[in-house]
Coordinates of C-alpha atoms and ligand atoms in Angstrom, one line a residue:
M1 CA -11.8 -26.4 7.7
K2 CA -14.8 -26.9 5.5
Q3 CA -16.3 -23.8 4.0
S4 CA -20.1 -23.3 3.8
R5 CA -21.7 -25.1 0.9
T6 CA -23.2 -23.1 -1.9
W7 CA -24.2 -23.9 -5.5
W8 CA -21.6 -21.5 -7.0
K9 CA -18.8 -23.2 -5.2
E10 CA -19.9 -26.7 -6.4
G11 CA -20.9 -25.6 -9.9
I12 CA -18.8 -25.8 -13.1
V13 CA -18.9 -22.7 -15.3
Y14 CA -18.9 -22.6 -19.1
Q15 CA -18.1 -19.3 -20.7
I16 CA -19.8 -18.4 -24.0
Y17 CA -18.5 -15.8 -26.4
P18 CA -21.9 -15.4 -28.2
R19 CA -20.4 -14.0 -31.5
S20 CA -18.5 -17.3 -32.0
F21 CA -20.7 -20.0 -30.6
Q22 CA -23.5 -20.9 -33.1
D23 CA -25.0 -18.9 -35.9
T24 CA -28.6 -19.8 -36.8
T25 CA -29.5 -16.8 -39.0
G26 CA -26.7 -17.3 -41.6
N27 CA -25.0 -13.9 -41.1
G28 CA -21.7 -15.3 -40.0
V29 CA -22.2 -14.2 -36.4
G30 CA -23.4 -16.3 -33.5
D31 CA -26.7 -15.6 -31.8
I32 CA -28.9 -16.4 -28.9
Q33 CA -31.0 -19.0 -30.7
G34 CA -27.7 -20.7 -31.4
I35 CA -27.1 -21.1 -27.7
V36 CA -30.6 -22.4 -27.2
K37 CA -29.9 -25.0 -29.8
R38 CA -26.8 -26.2 -28.0
L39 CA -28.1 -26.3 -24.4
D40 CA -28.5 -30.0 -24.4
Y41 CA -24.9 -30.4 -25.5
I42 CA -23.8 -28.1 -22.6
K43 CA -26.0 -30.0 -20.2
R44 CA -24.4 -33.3 -21.3
L45 CA -21.0 -31.9 -20.5
G46 CA -22.0 -31.7 -16.8
I47 CA -22.0 -27.9 -16.8
D48 CA -24.1 -26.1 -14.1
I49 CA -23.6 -22.4 -14.9
I50 CA -23.2 -20.5 -18.2
W51 CA -21.4 -17.1 -18.2
L52 CA -22.5 -15.2 -21.2
C53 CA -20.3 -12.4 -22.5
P54 CA -22.3 -9.2 -23.3
V55 CA -25.4 -9.6 -25.5
Y56 CA -26.7 -6.1 -24.9
Q57 CA -27.1 -3.5 -27.7
S58 CA -23.8 -2.3 -28.8
P59 CA -22.1 -0.8 -31.9
N60 CA -19.4 -3.5 -31.4
D61 CA -16.3 -1.4 -31.2
D62 CA -15.1 -3.9 -28.6
N63 CA -17.5 -6.8 -29.5
G64 CA -20.2 -5.9 -27.0
Y65 CA -18.1 -4.5 -24.2
D66 CA -19.2 -1.1 -25.4
I67 CA -22.9 -1.0 -24.5
S68 CA -25.3 1.5 -25.9
D69 CA -28.4 0.1 -24.2
Y70 CA -28.2 -2.1 -21.1
Q71 CA -31.8 -3.2 -21.3
N72 CA -32.0 -4.3 -24.9
I73 CA -30.4 -7.1 -26.9
M74 CA -27.9 -6.6 -29.7
D75 CA -29.7 -6.9 -33.1
E76 CA -27.2 -9.3 -34.4
F77 CA -27.8 -11.7 -31.5
G78 CA -31.7 -11.6 -31.5
T79 CA -34.4 -10.0 -29.4
M80 CA -35.5 -9.9 -25.8
A81 CA -37.9 -12.7 -26.6
D82 CA -35.0 -14.8 -27.7
F83 CA -33.2 -13.9 -24.4
D84 CA -36.3 -14.8 -22.3
E85 CA -36.5 -18.1 -24.2
L86 CA -32.9 -18.8 -23.5
L87 CA -33.3 -18.2 -19.8
E88 CA -36.4 -20.3 -19.6
E89 CA -34.8 -23.2 -21.5
M90 CA -31.8 -23.0 -19.2
H91 CA -33.7 -23.0 -16.0
R92 CA -35.8 -25.9 -17.3
R93 CA -32.5 -27.8 -17.6
D94 CA -31.3 -26.7 -14.2
L95 CA -28.6 -24.5 -15.8
K96 CA -27.9 -21.1 -14.2
L97 CA -27.2 -18.0 -16.3
V98 CA -24.5 -15.4 -15.3
M99 CA -24.4 -12.2 -17.4
D100 CA -21.6 -9.8 -18.0
L101 CA -21.9 -6.5 -16.2
V102 CA -19.9 -3.8 -18.0
V103 CA -20.3 -0.6 -15.9
N104 CA -16.9 1.0 -15.8
H105 CA -17.8 2.5 -19.2
T106 CA -20.6 2.6 -21.8
S107 CA -20.5 3.1 -25.5
D108 CA -20.3 6.7 -26.7
E109 CA -23.5 5.8 -28.5
H110 CA -25.3 5.3 -25.2
K111 CA -28.0 8.0 -24.8
W112 CA -26.4 9.1 -21.5
F113 CA -23.2 10.0 -23.3
Q114 CA -25.0 11.5 -26.3
E115 CA -26.7 13.9 -23.9
S116 CA -23.6 14.4 -21.8
R117 CA -21.5 15.7 -24.6
K118 CA -24.2 18.2 -25.8
S119 CA -23.5 20.9 -23.3
R120 CA -21.8 21.6 -20.0
D121 CA -25.1 22.0 -18.3
N122 CA -26.9 19.0 -19.7
P123 CA -28.5 16.9 -16.9
Y124 CA -26.3 13.9 -18.0
R125 CA -23.1 15.9 -18.0
D126 CA -22.0 14.5 -14.7
Y127 CA -22.5 10.9 -15.8
Y128 CA -19.0 10.9 -17.3
H129 CA -15.6 12.3 -16.5
W130 CA -15.0 15.7 -18.2
W131 CA -11.9 18.0 -18.2
P132 CA -12.6 21.5 -19.5
A133 CA -10.0 22.6 -22.1
E134 CA -9.5 26.0 -20.5
N135 CA -7.7 24.2 -17.6
G136 CA -5.0 23.1 -20.0
K137 CA -4.0 19.5 -21.0
P138 CA -5.4 16.9 -18.5
P139 CA -3.0 14.9 -16.4
K140 CA -1.7 11.8 -18.3
R141 CA -3.9 8.8 -18.3
F142 CA -3.1 5.7 -20.4
S143 CA -5.7 3.9 -22.5
Y144 CA -5.6 0.3 -23.6
F145 CA -7.3 0.6 -26.9
D146 CA -6.3 4.1 -28.0
V147 CA -4.2 4.5 -31.1
D148 CA -2.2 7.2 -29.2
G149 CA -2.3 5.4 -25.9
N150 CA -4.1 8.5 -24.5
A151 CA -7.2 8.1 -22.3
W152 CA -8.4 11.7 -22.6
K153 CA -10.2 12.5 -25.9
Y154 CA -10.9 16.1 -26.9
D155 CA -14.6 16.6 -27.7
E156 CA -15.3 19.7 -29.7
P157 CA -19.0 20.6 -28.8
T158 CA -18.2 21.5 -25.2
D159 CA -14.5 22.2 -25.7
S160 CA -13.6 19.5 -23.1
Y161 CA -11.8 16.2 -22.8
Y162 CA -13.6 13.0 -21.7
L163 CA -11.9 10.0 -20.0
H164 CA -11.8 6.6 -21.6
Y165 CA -9.6 3.9 -20.1
F166 CA -10.5 1.7 -23.1
S167 CA -11.3 2.8 -26.7
V168 CA -12.5 6.3 -27.6
K169 CA -15.9 4.8 -28.0
Q170 CA -15.9 3.6 -24.4
P171 CA -16.2 6.6 -22.2
D172 CA -15.8 5.9 -18.4
L173 CA -18.9 6.4 -16.2
K174 CA -18.6 8.6 -13.2
W175 CA -19.5 6.4 -10.3
E176 CA -19.0 9.4 -8.0
N177 CA -22.3 10.7 -9.2
P178 CA -25.0 8.9 -7.1
K179 CA -27.5 9.1 -10.0
V180 CA -25.2 7.0 -12.1
R181 CA -25.0 4.4 -9.3
Q182 CA -28.8 4.4 -9.0
E183 CA -29.2 3.9 -12.7
I184 CA -26.9 0.9 -12.6
Y185 CA -28.6 -0.6 -9.6
D186 CA -32.0 -0.3 -11.3
M187 CA -30.6 -1.9 -14.4
M188 CA -29.2 -4.8 -12.3
H189 CA -32.6 -5.3 -10.6
F190 CA -34.2 -5.4 -14.1
W191 CA -32.1 -8.5 -15.0
F192 CA -32.4 -10.1 -11.6
K193 CA -36.1 -9.8 -11.8
K194 CA -36.1 -11.6 -15.1
G195 CA -34.3 -14.4 -13.2
V196 CA -30.7 -14.2 -14.2
D197 CA -28.4 -15.9 -11.7
G198 CA -25.5 -13.6 -11.4
F199 CA -23.0 -11.2 -12.9
R200 CA -19.4 -11.3 -14.0
M201 CA -18.2 -7.8 -13.5
D202 CA -16.0 -6.3 -16.1
V203 CA -12.8 -4.4 -14.9
I204 CA -14.8 -3.7 -11.7
P205 CA -11.8 -2.3 -9.6
F206 CA -11.6 0.6 -12.1
I207 CA -14.9 2.2 -11.3
S208 CA -13.8 4.5 -8.5
K209 CA -11.7 7.5 -9.5
D210 CA -10.1 10.5 -7.8
T211 CA -12.0 13.2 -9.6
S212 CA -9.3 15.8 -8.9
Y213 CA -7.4 13.7 -11.5
P214 CA -4.0 14.2 -9.9
E215 CA -0.8 13.7 -11.9
L216 CA -0.1 9.9 -12.0
P217 CA 2.3 9.3 -9.0
D218 CA 5.7 8.2 -10.2
E219 CA 5.5 4.7 -9.0
Y220 CA 2.6 4.1 -11.5
N221 CA 4.4 5.4 -14.5
G222 CA 4.3 2.7 -17.1
N223 CA 2.4 0.5 -14.6
F224 CA -0.9 2.2 -14.4
I225 CA -3.2 -0.8 -13.8
P226 CA -2.7 -0.9 -10.0
F227 CA -3.4 2.9 -10.0
Y228 CA -6.6 2.4 -11.9
A229 CA -7.6 -0.5 -9.6
N230 CA -7.2 1.4 -6.3
G231 CA -9.7 4.2 -6.5
P232 CA -10.6 5.8 -3.2
K233 CA -14.2 4.7 -3.0
L234 CA -14.1 1.3 -4.7
H235 CA -15.1 -0.8 -1.6
E236 CA -17.7 1.7 -0.5
Y237 CA -19.4 1.3 -3.9
L238 CA -19.2 -2.5 -4.0
H239 CA -20.6 -2.7 -0.5
E240 CA -23.4 -0.3 -1.5
M241 CA -24.1 -2.4 -4.6
N242 CA -24.3 -5.4 -2.4
K243 CA -26.8 -3.8 0.0
E244 CA -28.9 -2.2 -2.7
V245 CA -29.0 -5.1 -5.1
L246 CA -27.0 -8.3 -4.7
S247 CA -28.0 -9.2 -1.2
K248 CA -31.7 -9.3 -2.3
Y249 CA -31.2 -12.4 -4.6
D250 CA -29.7 -15.9 -4.5
I251 CA -27.1 -15.1 -7.2
M252 CA -23.4 -15.3 -7.7
T253 CA -20.9 -12.6 -8.5
V254 CA -17.4 -12.8 -9.9
G255 CA -15.3 -9.7 -10.5
E256 CA -12.7 -9.3 -13.2
T257 CA -9.9 -7.7 -11.2
P258 CA -6.8 -6.5 -13.0
G259 CA -4.4 -4.7 -10.6
V260 CA -5.7 -6.5 -7.4
D261 CA -3.0 -8.3 -5.4
R262 CA -3.3 -11.1 -2.8
D263 CA -3.1 -8.7 0.1
Q264 CA -6.2 -6.9 -1.2
A265 CA -8.1 -10.1 -2.1
L266 CA -10.2 -10.4 1.0
L267 CA -11.4 -6.8 0.8
F268 CA -13.5 -8.1 -2.1
V269 CA -14.6 -11.6 -1.1
D270 CA -14.5 -11.9 2.7
E271 CA -18.2 -12.8 3.3
D272 CA -18.4 -10.5 6.3
R273 CA -17.6 -7.5 4.2
E274 CA -20.6 -8.1 1.9
E275 CA -19.1 -7.2 -1.5
L276 CA -18.5 -10.0 -4.1
N277 CA -18.3 -13.8 -4.1
M278 CA -15.3 -14.4 -6.3
F279 CA -12.9 -12.7 -8.7
F280 CA -10.4 -13.4 -11.5
H281 CA -7.0 -12.4 -10.5
F282 CA -4.4 -11.5 -13.2
E283 CA -1.3 -13.1 -11.8
L284 CA -1.4 -16.3 -13.9
M285 CA -2.4 -14.4 -17.1
S286 CA 0.6 -12.2 -16.6
L287 CA 3.0 -15.1 -16.1
D288 CA 4.2 -15.3 -19.7
R289 CA 3.9 -11.6 -20.4
D290 CA 6.6 -9.0 -19.8
G291 CA 4.3 -6.2 -18.8
D292 CA 5.2 -4.1 -21.8
E293 CA 2.1 -2.4 -23.2
V294 CA 2.7 -3.4 -26.8
F295 CA 4.8 -6.6 -26.8
W296 CA 3.3 -9.1 -24.4
M297 CA 5.3 -12.3 -24.7
R298 CA 8.1 -12.9 -22.2
K299 CA 11.5 -13.7 -23.8
D300 CA 12.2 -16.7 -21.6
P301 CA 9.6 -19.5 -21.1
W302 CA 7.6 -19.5 -17.9
K303 CA 8.5 -22.1 -15.3
L304 CA 6.3 -24.7 -13.7
S305 CA 7.6 -23.7 -10.3
E306 CA 6.2 -20.2 -10.9
F307 CA 2.9 -21.6 -12.0
K308 CA 2.6 -23.7 -8.9
K309 CA 3.6 -20.9 -6.6
I310 CA 0.9 -18.6 -8.0
H311 CA -1.8 -21.3 -7.4
S312 CA -0.5 -22.3 -4.0
D313 CA -0.3 -18.6 -2.9
W314 CA -3.8 -17.9 -4.0
D315 CA -5.1 -21.1 -2.4
E316 CA -3.6 -19.9 0.9
T317 CA -5.2 -16.5 0.5
F318 CA -8.7 -18.1 0.4
A319 CA -7.9 -21.0 2.8
K320 CA -10.2 -19.6 5.6
K321 CA -12.3 -16.9 3.9
G322 CA -13.4 -16.0 0.5
W323 CA -13.4 -18.4 -2.5
G324 CA -11.2 -18.6 -5.6
S325 CA -12.0 -19.0 -9.3
M326 CA -9.9 -21.3 -11.4
F327 CA -9.4 -20.6 -15.1
L328 CA -6.8 -20.9 -17.8
S329 CA -8.3 -18.9 -20.6
N330 CA -11.2 -16.6 -21.5
H331 CA -12.1 -14.3 -24.4
D332 CA -9.1 -12.0 -23.6
N333 CA -6.6 -14.7 -23.9
P334 CA -5.2 -17.3 -26.2
R335 CA -6.3 -21.0 -26.0
T336 CA -5.6 -23.0 -22.9
V337 CA -3.8 -26.0 -24.5
S338 CA -1.7 -23.8 -26.8
R339 CA -0.6 -21.6 -23.9
W340 CA -0.3 -23.8 -20.8
G341 CA 0.0 -27.2 -22.6
N342 CA 1.5 -28.3 -25.9
D343 CA -0.6 -28.3 -29.0
S344 CA 1.8 -30.3 -31.2
P345 CA 0.2 -33.5 -32.6
E346 CA 2.3 -35.6 -30.3
H347 CA 1.3 -33.9 -27.0
W348 CA -2.0 -32.2 -27.7
Y349 CA -4.2 -35.0 -26.3
N350 CA -2.3 -35.5 -23.1
S351 CA -1.7 -31.9 -22.4
A352 CA -5.4 -30.8 -23.0
T353 CA -6.7 -33.6 -20.8
M354 CA -4.0 -32.9 -18.1
L355 CA -5.1 -29.3 -18.0
H356 CA -8.8 -30.4 -17.6
T357 CA -7.7 -32.6 -14.7
F358 CA -5.9 -29.6 -13.1
L359 CA -8.9 -27.2 -13.2
L360 CA -11.3 -29.9 -12.0
T361 CA -9.1 -31.0 -9.0
M362 CA -8.2 -27.6 -7.6
K363 CA -10.1 -25.7 -4.9
G364 CA -12.1 -22.8 -6.3
T365 CA -14.9 -22.7 -8.9
P366 CA -13.7 -24.0 -12.3
Y367 CA -14.4 -21.9 -15.4
F368 CA -14.1 -23.4 -18.8
Y369 CA -14.1 -21.3 -22.0
Y370 CA -16.2 -22.7 -24.9
G371 CA -14.2 -25.0 -27.1
D372 CA -11.7 -25.9 -24.4
E373 CA -13.6 -29.0 -23.7
I374 CA -12.5 -30.3 -27.1
G375 CA -9.0 -28.9 -26.9
M376 CA -9.4 -26.0 -29.4
T377 CA -6.0 -24.4 -30.3
N378 CA -4.6 -21.0 -31.3
I379 CA -5.2 -20.1 -35.0
R380 CA -2.0 -18.1 -35.1
F381 CA -2.8 -15.5 -37.8
D382 CA 0.3 -14.3 -39.8
N383 CA -1.5 -11.5 -41.5
I384 CA -2.8 -8.3 -39.9
D385 CA -5.9 -8.4 -42.2
D386 CA -7.1 -11.6 -40.5
Y387 CA -7.4 -9.9 -37.1
Q388 CA -10.7 -8.4 -36.0
D389 CA -9.8 -7.4 -32.4
I390 CA -9.5 -3.6 -31.7
N391 CA -6.8 -4.5 -29.2
T392 CA -4.5 -5.9 -31.9
L393 CA -5.5 -3.5 -34.6
N394 CA -4.9 -0.4 -32.6
R395 CA -1.6 -1.4 -31.1
Y396 CA -0.5 -2.2 -34.7
E397 CA -1.5 1.3 -35.7
L398 CA 0.3 2.8 -32.8
L399 CA 3.5 1.1 -33.8
K400 CA 3.1 2.0 -37.5
Q401 CA 2.6 5.7 -36.5
Q402 CA 5.8 5.5 -34.5
G403 CA 7.6 4.1 -37.5
I404 CA 8.4 0.9 -35.6
N405 CA 8.8 -2.4 -37.5
T406 CA 5.6 -4.4 -37.0
E407 CA 7.1 -7.9 -37.7
T408 CA 8.0 -8.6 -34.1
F409 CA 4.5 -7.5 -33.1
I410 CA 2.8 -9.8 -35.5
A411 CA 5.0 -12.7 -34.4
N412 CA 4.0 -11.9 -30.8
E413 CA 0.2 -11.6 -31.7
K414 CA 0.3 -15.1 -33.3
D415 CA 0.5 -16.5 -29.8
A416 CA -0.8 -13.7 -27.6
S417 CA -3.7 -12.2 -29.4
R418 CA -7.3 -12.3 -28.1
D419 CA -8.5 -13.4 -31.5
N420 CA -6.8 -16.8 -30.9
G421 CA -9.5 -17.4 -28.3
R422 CA -12.4 -16.1 -30.4
T423 CA -12.4 -18.3 -33.4
P424 CA -15.8 -20.0 -34.1
M425 CA -16.8 -23.1 -32.1
Q426 CA -15.8 -26.3 -34.0
W427 CA -19.0 -28.4 -34.1
D428 CA -18.2 -30.7 -37.0
A429 CA -15.9 -31.2 -40.0
S430 CA -18.1 -29.4 -42.5
E431 CA -17.2 -26.1 -44.1
N432 CA -17.3 -23.4 -41.3
A433 CA -17.2 -26.2 -38.8
G434 CA -21.0 -26.2 -38.4
F435 CA -20.8 -22.8 -36.9
S436 CA -22.5 -21.0 -39.8
K437 CA -23.7 -21.5 -43.3
K438 CA -22.0 -18.2 -44.4
K439 CA -18.5 -16.9 -44.0
P440 CA -17.9 -16.4 -40.3
W441 CA -17.0 -13.0 -38.9
L442 CA -13.6 -14.5 -37.8
K443 CA -11.8 -17.3 -39.6
V444 CA -12.5 -20.9 -38.4
H445 CA -9.4 -22.9 -37.4
P446 CA -8.7 -25.4 -40.2
N447 CA -8.0 -28.2 -37.7
H448 CA -11.8 -28.7 -37.3
K449 CA -11.3 -30.9 -40.4
D450 CA -8.8 -33.1 -38.5
G451 CA -10.9 -34.4 -35.7
L452 CA -10.9 -31.3 -33.6
N453 CA -14.6 -30.9 -33.5
V454 CA -17.5 -31.9 -31.3
A455 CA -19.2 -34.4 -33.6
E456 CA -16.2 -36.6 -34.0
Q457 CA -15.1 -36.4 -30.4
E458 CA -18.6 -37.3 -29.2
K459 CA -18.2 -40.6 -31.1
D460 CA -14.7 -41.4 -29.9
K461 CA -14.7 -42.8 -26.4
S462 CA -11.1 -41.7 -25.7
S463 CA -11.5 -38.1 -27.0
V464 CA -10.5 -35.0 -25.1
L465 CA -14.3 -34.2 -24.9
N466 CA -15.1 -37.6 -23.3
Y467 CA -12.3 -37.3 -20.9
F468 CA -13.6 -33.9 -19.9
K469 CA -17.1 -35.3 -19.2
K470 CA -15.6 -38.1 -17.1
M471 CA -13.4 -35.8 -15.1
V472 CA -16.4 -33.5 -14.5
Q473 CA -18.3 -36.4 -13.0
I474 CA -15.4 -37.3 -10.8
R475 CA -15.4 -33.8 -9.3
K476 CA -19.1 -33.9 -8.9
T477 CA -19.1 -37.2 -7.1
H478 CA -16.2 -36.4 -4.7
L479 CA -17.0 -33.5 -2.6
G480 CA -13.5 -33.5 -1.2
L481 CA -12.3 -32.3 -4.6
V482 CA -14.4 -29.2 -4.2
Y483 CA -13.9 -28.3 -0.5
G484 CA -10.9 -30.3 0.6
N485 CA -7.7 -28.6 1.7
Y486 CA -5.0 -28.3 -0.9
Q487 CA -1.4 -29.1 -0.2
L488 CA 1.5 -28.7 -2.6
L489 CA 4.1 -31.5 -2.9
V490 CA 7.5 -31.5 -4.7
K491 CA 7.5 -27.7 -4.8
Y492 CA 10.6 -27.3 -6.9
S493 CA 10.0 -29.9 -9.6
E494 CA 9.9 -28.2 -13.0
E495 CA 8.3 -31.3 -14.5
V496 CA 5.5 -32.5 -12.2
Y497 CA 2.8 -30.6 -10.3
A498 CA 1.7 -32.8 -7.4
Y499 CA -0.8 -32.0 -4.7
T500 CA -3.2 -33.5 -2.3
R501 CA -6.8 -32.6 -1.5
S502 CA -8.2 -33.7 1.8
M503 CA -11.4 -33.3 3.7
D504 CA -12.1 -35.3 6.9
S505 CA -11.2 -38.9 6.0
E506 CA -11.3 -38.3 2.2
N507 CA -7.9 -37.9 0.6
Y508 CA -6.8 -37.5 -3.0
L509 CA -3.4 -37.3 -4.7
V510 CA -3.2 -35.4 -8.0
L511 CA -0.1 -35.8 -10.3
L512 CA 0.2 -33.7 -13.4
S513 CA 3.2 -33.8 -15.8
F514 CA 4.0 -30.6 -17.6
S515 CA 7.0 -32.2 -19.3
E516 CA 7.6 -33.4 -22.8
Q517 CA 9.8 -36.2 -21.4
K518 CA 9.1 -39.1 -19.0
A519 CA 9.1 -37.8 -15.4
V520 CA 9.9 -39.7 -12.3
I521 CA 9.2 -38.8 -8.7
Q522 CA 9.1 -40.5 -5.4
L523 CA 6.5 -39.5 -2.7
T524 CA 7.6 -41.4 0.4
D525 CA 4.6 -40.2 2.4
F526 CA 2.5 -42.5 0.3
M527 CA 4.5 -45.6 0.9
G528 CA 2.3 -48.5 2.0
K529 CA -0.9 -46.5 1.4
E530 CA -3.7 -47.9 -0.6
M531 CA -4.1 -45.9 -3.8
K532 CA -7.1 -46.2 -6.0
L533 CA -6.7 -44.7 -9.5
L534 CA -9.8 -42.6 -10.3
I535 CA -8.6 -41.5 -13.7
S536 CA -5.5 -41.3 -15.9
N537 CA -5.2 -39.7 -19.3
D538 CA -2.7 -42.3 -20.4
T539 CA -2.9 -46.1 -20.7
N540 CA -1.4 -46.8 -17.3
S541 CA -1.3 -45.6 -13.7
A542 CA 1.9 -43.7 -13.0
L543 CA 2.4 -45.7 -9.8
K544 CA 5.3 -48.2 -10.1
D545 CA 6.2 -49.5 -6.7
N546 CA 7.1 -48.2 -3.3
A547 CA 5.6 -44.8 -3.9
N548 CA 7.7 -44.3 -7.1
F549 CA 5.8 -42.7 -9.9
E550 CA 6.7 -42.6 -13.5
L551 CA 4.7 -40.2 -15.6
K552 CA 4.5 -40.2 -19.4
P553 CA 4.7 -36.8 -21.1
Y554 CA 1.8 -34.6 -19.9
Q555 CA 0.3 -37.5 -18.0
A556 CA -2.4 -36.8 -15.4
C557 CA -3.5 -39.2 -12.6
V558 CA -5.9 -38.8 -9.8
Y559 CA -5.8 -41.3 -6.9
K560 CA -8.0 -41.8 -3.9
V561 CA -5.8 -42.6 -1.0
D562 CA -6.7 -44.7 2.0
Ligands
LIG601 C1 -12.5 -6.5 -19.9 C2 -13.1 -7.5 -20.9 C3 -12.5 -7.2 -22.3 C4 -12.8 -5.8 -22.7 C5 -12.4 -4.8 -21.6 C6 -13.1 -3.5 -21.8 O1 -11.1 -6.7 -19.8 O2 -12.9 -8.8 -20.5 O3 -12.9 -8.1 -23.3 O4 -12.2 -5.4 -23.9 O5 -12.8 -5.2 -20.3 O6 -14.5 -3.6 -21.5

């Protein structure tokens, strides 16, 4: 069945972490003018939509995810005039702009919170979640970024605790208060009236809370994310937001949805329910993690059969209703090729391009994170002093306080930390990689000097970058790769991910090797069929004879089948 056509299903998204993209003022921090400067580059990639991480005013406790003014631009990034110019220049190039909407919490420096904490009868008191100290200690709630892991913070002026699922500087907004919801809807209208084309909604399932703050039910002990994601009025609020705001514009929405399972998926994205368009599930991002709050890496390596199952199951979830979003990294995760491919010199090229082939041949809107197009890799800091991320720094503090040896933690962070995905964009081989004239806020990966940069890859016809552009054009010129049905083949192979995409008489076969060795498979259904190779990241087609395929390490091939 073909789903209804829309621009956000056919578009390709490029996510920008503005702090790390391009500095034009020489302060070591990226800015809005830096993005304007690079719009032609982004357009040349074949991108249609930019998702911009927060650029609002913020004290940067969590790099912009702690907003102190929703309707102003962070000083380090520029001014509202810069923003308006960005939007205009994007629209002139037929690029859409999706902003980040961070409304589970604000910064503690937001004027609403400044007021709220002043007195118990302040008009803004009820904008946040407060627990009066005379009621005793509040029921346990966990916090991600708190050095004590405690989401309730005692606040002296009113002798009460406030709730913060993230850092102490990110108090949670009280959505149960209709005034809060109205303020948020007004703010969303403000941005839509300017012309922005959508929102990515930060931890959106967390917004609804049971304000009797019951003790955490046993089943959620140590596993609090599904509890946070299942607030009683979540869908009522999302539907209301849709009615009040979203439905009035031609825009796209994508929720970040930790704690949301497949059986809840359509509650968010079934068109008839009028809530969101898409969301980012967390099943893949949890595949190599053991769920422990401090140590994230799984002891045993993840298996390709698990990777395939996750994607096949989610594809089935959205087969008739809703629409998926495909991604392999973002600003909260390590680099794509280091995590899902193999960044050793021998396999880096093939695995980076194989993963591009994967995202661009699956059903669901593909999201690429800046730098992935050139195959940027994890920096793997050894030293805690090199890290900037509150998530790493506060978990490190927590361990130190508990007297636990931090060596294993650092070894873990080398691969798992968010800072791996936040190092500055590698534009060229010069000092600081063309990102900035001054020392960047986070170290640049030294491999920008070894060809891993835009300038060199633009010149090299067989670079990861040029493969990316070619693959993007293949998706754009074959509608069956966007809307066609997906079917998994060779389910149990731990070496090859093979699937077909088909729509009407258009059929494609995609073969992806995730192996460091040569891999051989036979697909008897394809015997005698005419196979036209659309692209391969290696010198040859993998097709030998009689539907026998031999793939080089990390080889990717896409065939049109007649
Ligand atoms: C989301 C963001 C992450 C941020 C957190 C708190 O998970 O993606 O970067 O730290 O929410 O806002």
